[in-house]
Amino acid sequence: MTVRIRVALVDDQALFRAGIRMLISSQADLDFVGEAGDGAEAVAMAAETEPDVILMDIRMPVMDGIEATQRILGAAQQRAGALPRVIVLTTFDLDEAAARAIRVGASGFVLKDADPEFLLAAIRTVNAGTSVIAASATRELFEHFNDRPSAGAEPEEFAALTPREREIFLLAAQGLSNAEIASSEFLSEATVKTHVSRILGKLGLRDRVQLVVYAFEHRLNG
């Protein structure tokens, strides 16, 4: 039996919502269960429909996507219900906002002009419990380093990483998969996975998406 994923959309552009609604509805394993035009509507919609995955725009009237994400996840925790997975939709002139959304609990971010196939894959990926970030989004994120002031001293917890962990951190921060890191560093995927788990633990991070944001915020781009 096919597991159907309940998907909701939050965006203030009606035409964009219509296109995404049609895309989601065309998939045998996805159900489009609700939409909202601003963050305040999103909070009420999420409580009523209890979606598995929410596609969340950031810059909207009444309440932005960051606050909406925080409220939706907080309300779900209070109900002791399953937490929806939130995918932030960004054009990437909103890089700082996307980073804040990840910090409050979003599971990843996708560019609004991404291919439909990538967006559908992202929905299925986060529903399965894995965070997602487009490699192209990672590259754009790191391009902003050139426009930001120097970081100063490294964070204390980052200084605790071993030289090998630092190497793997920098590769993971560029959006490379475990397989790609294993190939470039001549390691097994299992070894890379172990290193990444240790890095996340030492830095107090939830997942690889938070690792990318951490690298961006602290200008740790090698």
PDB file of C-alpha atoms in Angstrom:
ATOM      1  CA  MET A   1       0.000   0.000   0.000  1.00  0.00           C
ATOM      2  CA  THR A   2       1.384   3.389  -1.013  1.00  0.00           C
ATOM      3  CA  VAL A   3       2.012   5.769   1.875  1.00  0.00           C
ATOM      4  CA  ARG A   4       0.361   9.065   1.008  1.00  0.00           C
ATOM      5  CA  ILE A   5       2.095  12.248   2.121  1.00  0.00           C
ATOM      6  CA  ARG A   6      -0.111  15.152   3.200  1.00  0.00           C
ATOM      7  CA  VAL A   7       1.314  18.396   1.784  1.00  0.00           C
ATOM      8  CA  ALA A   8       0.355  22.012   2.502  1.00  0.00           C
ATOM      9  CA  LEU A   9       1.599  25.247   0.935  1.00  0.00           C
ATOM     10  CA  VAL A  10       2.074  28.739   2.352  1.00  0.00           C
ATOM     11  CA  ASP A  11       2.780  31.557  -0.118  1.00  0.00           C
ATOM     12  CA  ASP A  12       1.259  34.988  -0.705  1.00  0.00           C
ATOM     13  CA  GLN A  13       1.182  34.630  -4.518  1.00  0.00           C
ATOM     14  CA  ALA A  14      -2.060  33.002  -5.659  1.00  0.00           C
ATOM     15  CA  LEU A  15      -0.688  32.034  -9.081  1.00  0.00           C
ATOM     16  CA  PHE A  16       2.325  30.300  -7.529  1.00  0.00           C
ATOM     17  CA  ARG A  17       0.030  28.423  -5.131  1.00  0.00           C
ATOM     18  CA  ALA A  18      -2.143  27.273  -8.036  1.00  0.00           C
ATOM     19  CA  GLY A  19       0.857  25.864  -9.881  1.00  0.00           C
ATOM     20  CA  ILE A  20       2.200  24.005  -6.854  1.00  0.00           C
ATOM     21  CA  ARG A  21      -1.288  22.699  -6.024  1.00  0.00           C
ATOM     22  CA  MET A  22      -1.574  21.216  -9.521  1.00  0.00           C
ATOM     23  CA  LEU A  23       1.907  19.690  -9.275  1.00  0.00           C
ATOM     24  CA  ILE A  24       1.246  18.068  -5.901  1.00  0.00           C
ATOM     25  CA  SER A  25      -2.197  16.816  -6.918  1.00  0.00           C
ATOM     26  CA  SER A  26      -0.712  15.085  -9.981  1.00  0.00           C
ATOM     27  CA  GLN A  27       1.322  12.709  -7.808  1.00  0.00           C
ATOM     28  CA  ALA A  28      -0.110   9.351  -6.746  1.00  0.00           C
ATOM     29  CA  ASP A  29       1.620   9.411  -3.353  1.00  0.00           C
ATOM     30  CA  LEU A  30       0.937  13.064  -2.433  1.00  0.00           C
ATOM     31  CA  ASP A  31      -2.252  14.694  -1.143  1.00  0.00           C
ATOM     32  CA  PHE A  32      -2.614  18.490  -1.259  1.00  0.00           C
ATOM     33  CA  VAL A  33      -4.458  19.209   2.006  1.00  0.00           C
ATOM     34  CA  GLY A  34      -4.362  22.991   2.421  1.00  0.00           C
ATOM     35  CA  GLU A  35      -2.899  26.358   1.536  1.00  0.00           C
ATOM     36  CA  ALA A  36      -2.507  29.779   3.105  1.00  0.00           C
ATOM     37  CA  GLY A  37      -1.573  33.240   1.881  1.00  0.00           C
ATOM     38  CA  ASP A  38       0.271  34.461   4.969  1.00  0.00           C
ATOM     39  CA  GLY A  39       1.862  33.140   8.142  1.00  0.00           C
ATOM     40  CA  ALA A  40      -1.134  33.752  10.395  1.00  0.00           C
ATOM     41  CA  GLU A  41      -3.409  31.799   8.063  1.00  0.00           C
ATOM     42  CA  ALA A  42      -0.736  29.092   7.929  1.00  0.00           C
ATOM     43  CA  VAL A  43      -0.807  28.523  11.691  1.00  0.00           C
ATOM     44  CA  ALA A  44      -4.574  27.997  11.653  1.00  0.00           C
ATOM     45  CA  MET A  45      -4.443  25.859   8.497  1.00  0.00           C
ATOM     46  CA  ALA A  46      -1.717  23.591   9.874  1.00  0.00           C
ATOM     47  CA  ALA A  47      -3.639  23.017  13.104  1.00  0.00           C
ATOM     48  CA  GLU A  48      -6.761  22.066  11.141  1.00  0.00           C
ATOM     49  CA  THR A  49      -5.243  19.899   8.407  1.00  0.00           C
ATOM     50  CA  GLU A  50      -2.159  18.454  10.197  1.00  0.00           C
ATOM     51  CA  PRO A  51       0.013  18.110   7.069  1.00  0.00           C
ATOM     52  CA  ASP A  52       3.112  15.921   6.984  1.00  0.00           C
ATOM     53  CA  VAL A  53       5.096  18.446   4.935  1.00  0.00           C
ATOM     54  CA  ILE A  54       4.628  22.216   4.627  1.00  0.00           C
ATOM     55  CA  LEU A  55       6.146  24.266   1.804  1.00  0.00           C
ATOM     56  CA  MET A  56       6.761  27.656   3.445  1.00  0.00           C
ATOM     57  CA  ASP A  57       7.544  30.977   1.801  1.00  0.00           C
ATOM     58  CA  ILE A  58       9.535  33.393   3.971  1.00  0.00           C
ATOM     59  CA  ARG A  59       8.550  36.940   3.105  1.00  0.00           C
ATOM     60  CA  MET A  60       4.766  37.350   3.479  1.00  0.00           C
ATOM     61  CA  PRO A  61       2.305  39.898   4.899  1.00  0.00           C
ATOM     62  CA  VAL A  62       0.788  39.681   8.425  1.00  0.00           C
ATOM     63  CA  MET A  63       3.303  37.068   9.663  1.00  0.00           C
ATOM     64  CA  ASP A  64       6.482  35.893   7.938  1.00  0.00           C
ATOM     65  CA  GLY A  65       7.442  32.280   7.311  1.00  0.00           C
ATOM     66  CA  ILE A  66      10.000  32.185  10.109  1.00  0.00           C
ATOM     67  CA  GLU A  67       7.526  33.058  12.850  1.00  0.00           C
ATOM     68  CA  ALA A  68       4.876  30.843  11.237  1.00  0.00           C
ATOM     69  CA  THR A  69       7.278  27.876  11.233  1.00  0.00           C
ATOM     70  CA  GLN A  70       8.130  28.438  14.874  1.00  0.00           C
ATOM     71  CA  ARG A  71       4.467  28.697  15.909  1.00  0.00           C
ATOM     72  CA  ILE A  72       3.362  25.674  13.870  1.00  0.00           C
ATOM     73  CA  LEU A  73       6.075  23.447  15.295  1.00  0.00           C
ATOM     74  CA  GLY A  74       5.476  24.754  18.808  1.00  0.00           C
ATOM     75  CA  ALA A  75       1.736  24.086  18.577  1.00  0.00           C
ATOM     76  CA  ALA A  76       2.349  20.555  17.294  1.00  0.00           C
ATOM     77  CA  GLN A  77       4.663  19.872  20.226  1.00  0.00           C
ATOM     78  CA  GLN A  78       2.052  21.111  22.685  1.00  0.00           C
ATOM     79  CA  ARG A  79      -0.515  18.783  21.141  1.00  0.00           C
ATOM     80  CA  ALA A  80       2.044  15.970  21.418  1.00  0.00           C
ATOM     81  CA  GLY A  81       1.318  15.284  17.763  1.00  0.00           C
ATOM     82  CA  ALA A  82       3.637  14.468  14.899  1.00  0.00           C
ATOM     83  CA  LEU A  83       5.757  17.454  13.899  1.00  0.00           C
ATOM     84  CA  PRO A  84       5.276  18.533  10.292  1.00  0.00           C
ATOM     85  CA  ARG A  85       8.414  18.859   8.227  1.00  0.00           C
ATOM     86  CA  VAL A  86       8.874  22.378   6.851  1.00  0.00           C
ATOM     87  CA  ILE A  87      10.647  23.128   3.564  1.00  0.00           C
ATOM     88  CA  VAL A  88      11.504  26.804   3.160  1.00  0.00           C
ATOM     89  CA  LEU A  89      10.996  28.228  -0.324  1.00  0.00           C
ATOM     90  CA  THR A  90      13.473  30.987  -1.049  1.00  0.00           C
ATOM     91  CA  THR A  91      14.760  33.085  -3.917  1.00  0.00           C
ATOM     92  CA  PHE A  92      18.057  33.479  -2.028  1.00  0.00           C
ATOM     93  CA  ASP A  93      18.125  37.168  -1.818  1.00  0.00           C
ATOM     94  CA  LEU A  94      16.729  36.030   1.541  1.00  0.00           C
ATOM     95  CA  ASP A  95      19.765  34.058   2.678  1.00  0.00           C
ATOM     96  CA  GLU A  96      19.761  35.374   6.269  1.00  0.00           C
ATOM     97  CA  ALA A  97      16.056  34.643   6.630  1.00  0.00           C
ATOM     98  CA  ALA A  98      16.496  31.110   5.313  1.00  0.00           C
ATOM     99  CA  ALA A  99      19.186  30.537   7.927  1.00  0.00           C
ATOM    100  CA  ARG A 100      16.876  31.759  10.696  1.00  0.00           C
ATOM    101  CA  ALA A 101      14.113  29.444   9.460  1.00  0.00           C
ATOM    102  CA  ILE A 102      16.474  26.473   9.744  1.00  0.00           C
ATOM    103  CA  ARG A 103      17.361  27.488  13.302  1.00  0.00           C
ATOM    104  CA  VAL A 104      13.711  27.510  14.388  1.00  0.00           C
ATOM    105  CA  GLY A 105      13.102  24.054  12.983  1.00  0.00           C
ATOM    106  CA  ALA A 106      12.700  24.003   9.197  1.00  0.00           C
ATOM    107  CA  SER A 107      13.991  20.794   7.624  1.00  0.00           C
ATOM    108  CA  GLY A 108      15.608  22.357   4.587  1.00  0.00           C
ATOM    109  CA  PHE A 109      15.321  24.925   1.875  1.00  0.00           C
ATOM    110  CA  VAL A 110      14.703  24.851  -1.848  1.00  0.00           C
ATOM    111  CA  LEU A 111      14.960  27.603  -4.426  1.00  0.00           C
ATOM    112  CA  LYS A 112      11.572  28.720  -5.723  1.00  0.00           C
ATOM    113  CA  ASP A 113      12.732  28.245  -9.306  1.00  0.00           C
ATOM    114  CA  ALA A 114      13.888  24.662  -8.695  1.00  0.00           C
ATOM    115  CA  ASP A 115      12.834  21.978 -11.154  1.00  0.00           C
ATOM    116  CA  PRO A 116       9.461  20.407 -10.245  1.00  0.00           C
ATOM    117  CA  GLU A 117      11.154  17.012  -9.952  1.00  0.00           C
ATOM    118  CA  PHE A 118      13.562  18.374  -7.353  1.00  0.00           C
ATOM    119  CA  LEU A 119      10.755  19.885  -5.284  1.00  0.00           C
ATOM    120  CA  LEU A 120       8.815  16.606  -5.361  1.00  0.00           C
ATOM    121  CA  ALA A 121      11.930  14.690  -4.351  1.00  0.00           C
ATOM    122  CA  ALA A 122      12.519  17.166  -1.513  1.00  0.00           C
ATOM    123  CA  ILE A 123       9.001  16.589  -0.177  1.00  0.00           C
ATOM    124  CA  ARG A 124       9.514  12.825  -0.137  1.00  0.00           C
ATOM    125  CA  THR A 125      12.985  13.163   1.347  1.00  0.00           C
ATOM    126  CA  VAL A 126      11.999  15.315   4.325  1.00  0.00           C
ATOM    127  CA  ASN A 127       8.910  13.196   4.953  1.00  0.00           C
ATOM    128  CA  ALA A 128      11.244  10.208   5.295  1.00  0.00           C
ATOM    129  CA  GLY A 129      13.139  12.076   8.011  1.00  0.00           C
ATOM    130  CA  THR A 130      16.106  13.442   6.073  1.00  0.00           C
ATOM    131  CA  SER A 131      16.876  17.135   5.725  1.00  0.00           C
ATOM    132  CA  VAL A 132      17.346  18.557   2.268  1.00  0.00           C
ATOM    133  CA  ILE A 133      19.258  21.398   0.696  1.00  0.00           C
ATOM    134  CA  ALA A 134      19.856  21.957  -2.985  1.00  0.00           C
ATOM    135  CA  ALA A 135      23.512  21.919  -3.981  1.00  0.00           C
ATOM    136  CA  SER A 136      22.883  25.036  -6.061  1.00  0.00           C
ATOM    137  CA  ALA A 137      21.398  26.710  -2.994  1.00  0.00           C
ATOM    138  CA  THR A 138      24.501  25.799  -1.010  1.00  0.00           C
ATOM    139  CA  ARG A 139      26.736  27.386  -3.638  1.00  0.00           C
ATOM    140  CA  GLU A 140      24.666  30.568  -3.657  1.00  0.00           C
ATOM    141  CA  LEU A 141      24.735  30.674   0.130  1.00  0.00           C
ATOM    142  CA  PHE A 142      28.513  30.507   0.223  1.00  0.00           C
ATOM    143  CA  GLU A 143      28.874  33.192  -2.437  1.00  0.00           C
ATOM    144  CA  HIS A 144      27.635  35.620   0.204  1.00  0.00           C
ATOM    145  CA  PHE A 145      30.821  35.066   2.244  1.00  0.00           C
ATOM    146  CA  ASN A 146      32.614  37.585   0.073  1.00  0.00           C
ATOM    147  CA  ASP A 147      30.191  40.310   1.130  1.00  0.00           C
ATOM    148  CA  ARG A 148      30.337  39.609   4.871  1.00  0.00           C
ATOM    149  CA  PRO A 149      32.822  40.863   7.479  1.00  0.00           C
ATOM    150  CA  SER A 150      35.477  38.503   8.785  1.00  0.00           C
ATOM    151  CA  ALA A 151      34.370  36.093  11.479  1.00  0.00           C
ATOM    152  CA  GLY A 152      37.052  36.777  14.054  1.00  0.00           C
ATOM    153  CA  ALA A 153      37.851  33.947  16.462  1.00  0.00           C
ATOM    154  CA  GLU A 154      36.521  30.489  15.697  1.00  0.00           C
ATOM    155  CA  PRO A 155      33.653  29.298  17.887  1.00  0.00           C
ATOM    156  CA  GLU A 156      34.980  27.381  20.901  1.00  0.00           C
ATOM    157  CA  GLU A 157      33.137  24.203  19.964  1.00  0.00           C
ATOM    158  CA  PHE A 158      34.512  24.281  16.403  1.00  0.00           C
ATOM    159  CA  ALA A 159      38.052  24.501  17.759  1.00  0.00           C
ATOM    160  CA  ALA A 160      37.403  21.130  19.428  1.00  0.00           C
ATOM    161  CA  LEU A 161      37.089  19.339  16.073  1.00  0.00           C
ATOM    162  CA  THR A 162      39.989  17.160  14.971  1.00  0.00           C
ATOM    163  CA  PRO A 163      41.811  18.056  11.724  1.00  0.00           C
ATOM    164  CA  ARG A 164      40.009  15.213   9.902  1.00  0.00           C
ATOM    165  CA  GLU A 165      36.642  16.362  11.277  1.00  0.00           C
ATOM    166  CA  ARG A 166      37.355  19.880  10.051  1.00  0.00           C
ATOM    167  CA  GLU A 167      38.076  18.585   6.554  1.00  0.00           C
ATOM    168  CA  ILE A 168      34.817  16.642   6.476  1.00  0.00           C
ATOM    169  CA  PHE A 169      32.903  19.564   8.005  1.00  0.00           C
ATOM    170  CA  LEU A 170      34.027  21.860   5.173  1.00  0.00           C
ATOM    171  CA  LEU A 171      33.040  19.329   2.516  1.00  0.00           C
ATOM    172  CA  ALA A 172      29.642  18.675   4.114  1.00  0.00           C
ATOM    173  CA  ALA A 173      29.110  22.434   4.418  1.00  0.00           C
ATOM    174  CA  GLN A 174      29.488  22.699   0.645  1.00  0.00           C
ATOM    175  CA  GLY A 175      26.555  20.331   0.217  1.00  0.00           C
ATOM    176  CA  LEU A 176      28.525  17.186  -0.632  1.00  0.00           C
ATOM    177  CA  SER A 177      26.868  13.863   0.161  1.00  0.00           C
ATOM    178  CA  ASN A 178      28.514  11.145   2.261  1.00  0.00           C
ATOM    179  CA  ALA A 179      29.308   9.242  -0.943  1.00  0.00           C
ATOM    180  CA  GLU A 180      30.937  12.291  -2.528  1.00  0.00           C
ATOM    181  CA  ILE A 181      32.988  12.994   0.604  1.00  0.00           C
ATOM    182  CA  ALA A 182      34.030   9.331   0.813  1.00  0.00           C
ATOM    183  CA  SER A 183      35.205   9.423  -2.801  1.00  0.00           C
ATOM    184  CA  SER A 184      37.190  12.641  -2.440  1.00  0.00           C
ATOM    185  CA  GLU A 185      38.770  11.647   0.888  1.00  0.00           C
ATOM    186  CA  PHE A 186      39.333   7.942   0.071  1.00  0.00           C
ATOM    187  CA  LEU A 187      37.162   6.814   2.972  1.00  0.00           C
ATOM    188  CA  SER A 188      34.217   4.444   3.290  1.00  0.00           C
ATOM    189  CA  GLU A 189      30.733   5.947   3.459  1.00  0.00           C
ATOM    190  CA  ALA A 190      30.301   4.366   6.907  1.00  0.00           C
ATOM    191  CA  THR A 191      33.403   6.180   8.152  1.00  0.00           C
ATOM    192  CA  VAL A 192      32.172   9.483   6.753  1.00  0.00           C
ATOM    193  CA  LYS A 193      28.770   8.959   8.373  1.00  0.00           C
ATOM    194  CA  THR A 194      30.468   8.346  11.724  1.00  0.00           C
ATOM    195  CA  HIS A 195      32.571  11.503  11.352  1.00  0.00           C
ATOM    196  CA  VAL A 196      29.518  13.597  10.431  1.00  0.00           C
ATOM    197  CA  SER A 197      27.599  12.270  13.446  1.00  0.00           C
ATOM    198  CA  ARG A 198      30.485  13.196  15.745  1.00  0.00           C
ATOM    199  CA  ILE A 199      30.765  16.653  14.175  1.00  0.00           C
ATOM    200  CA  LEU A 200      27.045  17.316  14.661  1.00  0.00           C
ATOM    201  CA  GLY A 201      27.290  16.174  18.281  1.00  0.00           C
ATOM    202  CA  LYS A 202      30.307  18.347  19.064  1.00  0.00           C
ATOM    203  CA  LEU A 203      28.726  21.422  17.471  1.00  0.00           C
ATOM    204  CA  GLY A 204      25.269  20.829  18.960  1.00  0.00           C
ATOM    205  CA  LEU A 205      23.620  20.693  15.536  1.00  0.00           C
ATOM    206  CA  ARG A 206      20.512  18.740  14.527  1.00  0.00           C
ATOM    207  CA  ASP A 207      21.408  17.771  10.971  1.00  0.00           C
ATOM    208  CA  ARG A 208      23.443  18.575   7.870  1.00  0.00           C
ATOM    209  CA  VAL A 209      21.269  21.542   6.941  1.00  0.00           C
ATOM    210  CA  GLN A 210      22.022  23.175  10.282  1.00  0.00           C
ATOM    211  CA  LEU A 211      25.689  22.385   9.613  1.00  0.00           C
ATOM    212  CA  VAL A 212      25.544  24.388   6.371  1.00  0.00           C
ATOM    213  CA  VAL A 213      23.884  27.305   8.156  1.00  0.00           C
ATOM    214  CA  TYR A 214      26.431  27.114  11.001  1.00  0.00           C
ATOM    215  CA  ALA A 215      29.281  27.305   8.479  1.00  0.00           C
ATOM    216  CA  PHE A 216      27.638  30.259   6.770  1.00  0.00           C
ATOM    217  CA  GLU A 217      26.965  32.183   9.974  1.00  0.00           C
ATOM    218  CA  HIS A 218      30.522  31.702  11.263  1.00  0.00           C
ATOM    219  CA  ARG A 219      32.179  32.199   7.835  1.00  0.00           C
ATOM    220  CA  LEU A 220      33.782  28.748   8.056  1.00  0.00           C
ATOM    221  CA  ASN A 221      34.182  28.263   4.338  1.00  0.00           C
ATOM    222  CA  GLY A 222      37.711  27.020   4.305  1.00  0.00           C
TER     223      GLY A 222
END
